[in-house]
Amino acid sequence: MIDLTPLDVRKKKGDFRRGLRGYESEEVDAFLDMVADRFEELVRENSQLRERSREQSIEVGAFRGREQALNEALVSAQELREDIRAQAEKASELRVREAEAEGERRIQEAKRQVERQREALEQLQAQRGRFIRSYRGFLEAQLVEITLQEERILRSRTGEFEPEIDVVGDV
């Protein structure tokens, strides 16, 4: 393709040879001026379009950069959300395990307390049994002593005397 400028078209006017009955030089000159003017318009328009295309390419590049940044931010946000969710699940599981361990510890402590209380109750029941047996023995000995005393009193009224015997012993 030949590089042709509006100036080339304007200079070309004088290069045409004139022949007999050739074209009207004024018409050719007017036509070449019109072509040169239109050519200048097209060159300006083409330049403007190229500049606009360049600016739009820059904008598209910027938009693509922003789109990529947004996509990266979105992916990062999704990953962060997943990390936070996973951490929350781990924290929740840890709290559940800690609560279960604390519950188990309290159950074991309650069982130990129940066992201590049961042992204390058994000791008290055994002590009560010993006390009741001892007290019953004491009361029975006292009853025997009272009975003997009553018999002595009755005999002393009737005049019968018997030697005194110590029946009570160590209680």
Coordinates of C-alpha atoms in Angstrom, one line a residue:
M1 CA 0.0 0.0 0.0
I2 CA 1.3 3.5 -0.9
D3 CA 1.5 6.0 1.9
L4 CA -0.5 9.0 0.6
T5 CA -1.0 12.2 2.4
P6 CA -3.4 15.1 1.6
L7 CA -0.3 17.2 0.7
D8 CA 0.7 14.5 -1.9
V9 CA -2.7 15.0 -3.5
R10 CA -2.4 18.8 -3.6
K11 CA 1.1 18.6 -5.1
K12 CA 0.0 16.2 -7.7
K13 CA -2.0 19.0 -9.5
G14 CA 0.9 20.3 -11.4
D15 CA 2.2 16.9 -12.3
F16 CA -0.6 16.0 -14.7
R17 CA 0.2 16.6 -18.3
R18 CA -2.2 18.4 -20.4
G19 CA -3.3 16.9 -23.5
L20 CA -5.6 17.9 -26.3
R21 CA -9.0 17.7 -25.2
G22 CA -7.9 16.4 -21.8
Y23 CA -9.8 17.1 -18.6
E24 CA -10.7 20.6 -17.6
S25 CA -7.8 21.6 -15.4
E26 CA -10.1 23.7 -13.1
E27 CA -12.4 20.7 -12.6
V28 CA -9.5 18.4 -11.9
D29 CA -8.0 21.0 -9.5
A30 CA -11.3 21.4 -7.7
F31 CA -11.8 17.6 -7.6
L32 CA -8.2 17.1 -6.2
D33 CA -8.9 19.9 -3.6
M34 CA -12.1 18.2 -2.6
V35 CA -10.3 14.8 -2.4
A36 CA -7.4 16.4 -0.4
D37 CA -9.9 18.0 2.0
R38 CA -11.8 14.8 2.5
F39 CA -8.5 12.9 2.8
E40 CA -7.4 15.4 5.6
E41 CA -10.7 14.9 7.3
L42 CA -10.3 11.1 7.1
V43 CA -6.7 11.3 8.4
R44 CA -7.8 13.5 11.3
E45 CA -10.8 11.2 12.0
N46 CA -8.5 8.2 11.7
S47 CA -6.0 9.8 14.1
Q48 CA -8.8 10.6 16.6
L49 CA -10.1 7.1 16.3
R50 CA -6.7 5.7 16.9
E51 CA -6.3 7.9 20.0
R52 CA -9.7 7.0 21.2
S53 CA -8.9 3.3 20.6
R54 CA -5.6 3.7 22.5
E55 CA -7.5 5.4 25.4
Q56 CA -10.1 2.7 25.4
S57 CA -7.4 0.0 25.3
I58 CA -5.9 1.7 28.4
E59 CA -9.3 1.8 30.0
V60 CA -9.9 -1.8 29.1
G61 CA -6.6 -2.7 30.6
A62 CA -7.4 -0.8 33.7
F63 CA -10.8 -2.5 33.9
R64 CA -9.2 -5.9 33.4
G65 CA -6.8 -5.0 36.2
R66 CA -9.6 -4.0 38.5
E67 CA -11.6 -7.1 37.5
Q68 CA -8.6 -9.3 38.3
A69 CA -8.1 -7.4 41.6
L70 CA -11.8 -7.8 42.4
N71 CA -11.6 -11.5 41.5
E72 CA -8.6 -11.9 43.7
A73 CA -10.3 -10.0 46.5
L74 CA -13.4 -12.2 46.1
V75 CA -11.3 -15.4 46.2
S76 CA -9.4 -14.0 49.2
A77 CA -12.7 -13.2 50.9
Q78 CA -14.1 -16.7 50.2
E79 CA -10.9 -18.2 51.6
L80 CA -11.1 -16.0 54.6
R81 CA -14.7 -16.9 55.1
E82 CA -13.7 -20.6 54.9
D83 CA -10.8 -20.1 57.3
I84 CA -13.1 -18.2 59.8
R85 CA -15.8 -20.9 59.5
A86 CA -13.1 -23.7 60.0
Q87 CA -11.7 -21.8 63.0
A88 CA -15.2 -21.3 64.5
E89 CA -15.9 -25.0 64.0
K90 CA -12.6 -25.9 65.7
A91 CA -13.3 -23.5 68.6
S92 CA -16.8 -24.9 68.9
E93 CA -15.5 -28.4 69.0
L94 CA -12.9 -27.5 71.5
R95 CA -15.5 -25.9 73.7
V96 CA -17.7 -29.0 73.4
R97 CA -14.7 -31.2 74.3
E98 CA -13.8 -28.9 77.3
A99 CA -17.5 -28.9 78.5
E100 CA -17.6 -32.7 78.2
A101 CA -14.3 -33.0 80.1
E102 CA -15.6 -30.6 82.7
G103 CA -18.9 -32.5 82.9
E104 CA -17.0 -35.8 83.3
R105 CA -14.7 -34.3 85.9
R106 CA -17.7 -33.1 87.9
I107 CA -19.5 -36.4 87.6
Q108 CA -16.3 -38.2 88.9
E109 CA -16.1 -35.7 91.8
A110 CA -19.8 -36.2 92.6
K111 CA -19.2 -40.0 92.5
R112 CA -16.3 -39.6 94.9
Q113 CA -18.4 -37.4 97.2
V114 CA -21.2 -40.0 97.1
E115 CA -18.7 -42.7 97.9
R116 CA -17.2 -40.7 100.8
Q117 CA -20.8 -39.9 102.1
R118 CA -21.7 -43.6 101.8
E119 CA -18.6 -44.6 103.7
A120 CA -19.4 -42.0 106.4
L121 CA -23.0 -43.3 106.6
E122 CA -21.8 -46.9 107.0
Q123 CA -19.5 -45.8 109.7
L124 CA -22.3 -43.9 111.4
Q125 CA -24.6 -46.8 111.1
A126 CA -22.0 -49.2 112.5
Q127 CA -21.4 -46.7 115.3
R128 CA -25.1 -46.4 116.0
G129 CA -25.4 -50.2 116.0
R130 CA -22.5 -50.4 118.6
F131 CA -24.1 -47.6 120.6
I132 CA -27.5 -49.3 120.6
R133 CA -26.0 -52.7 121.6
S134 CA -23.9 -51.0 124.3
Y135 CA -26.9 -48.9 125.5
R136 CA -29.2 -52.0 125.4
G137 CA -26.6 -53.9 127.5
F138 CA -26.4 -51.0 129.9
L139 CA -30.2 -50.8 130.1
E140 CA -30.6 -54.5 130.5
A141 CA -28.0 -54.4 133.3
Q142 CA -29.8 -51.5 134.9
L143 CA -33.1 -53.5 134.6
V144 CA -31.5 -56.4 136.3
E145 CA -30.2 -54.2 139.0
I146 CA -33.6 -52.5 139.4
T147 CA -35.2 -55.9 139.6
L148 CA -32.7 -57.1 142.2
Q149 CA -33.2 -53.9 144.1
E150 CA -37.0 -54.3 144.1
E151 CA -36.6 -57.9 145.3
R152 CA -34.4 -56.8 148.1
I153 CA -36.8 -54.1 149.1
L154 CA -39.6 -56.6 149.1
R155 CA -37.6 -59.1 151.1
S156 CA -36.5 -56.4 153.5
R157 CA -40.2 -55.7 154.1
T158 CA -41.0 -59.3 154.6
G159 CA -37.9 -59.8 156.7
E160 CA -35.9 -62.0 154.3
F161 CA -32.3 -61.0 153.9
E162 CA -29.9 -62.3 151.4
P163 CA -26.2 -61.5 150.9
E164 CA -25.6 -58.7 148.4
I165 CA -24.1 -59.8 145.1
D166 CA -22.8 -57.3 142.6
V167 CA -24.4 -58.4 139.3
V168 CA -23.7 -55.4 137.2
G169 CA -20.0 -55.7 136.4
D170 CA -18.1 -53.7 133.7
V171 CA -20.4 -52.4 131.1

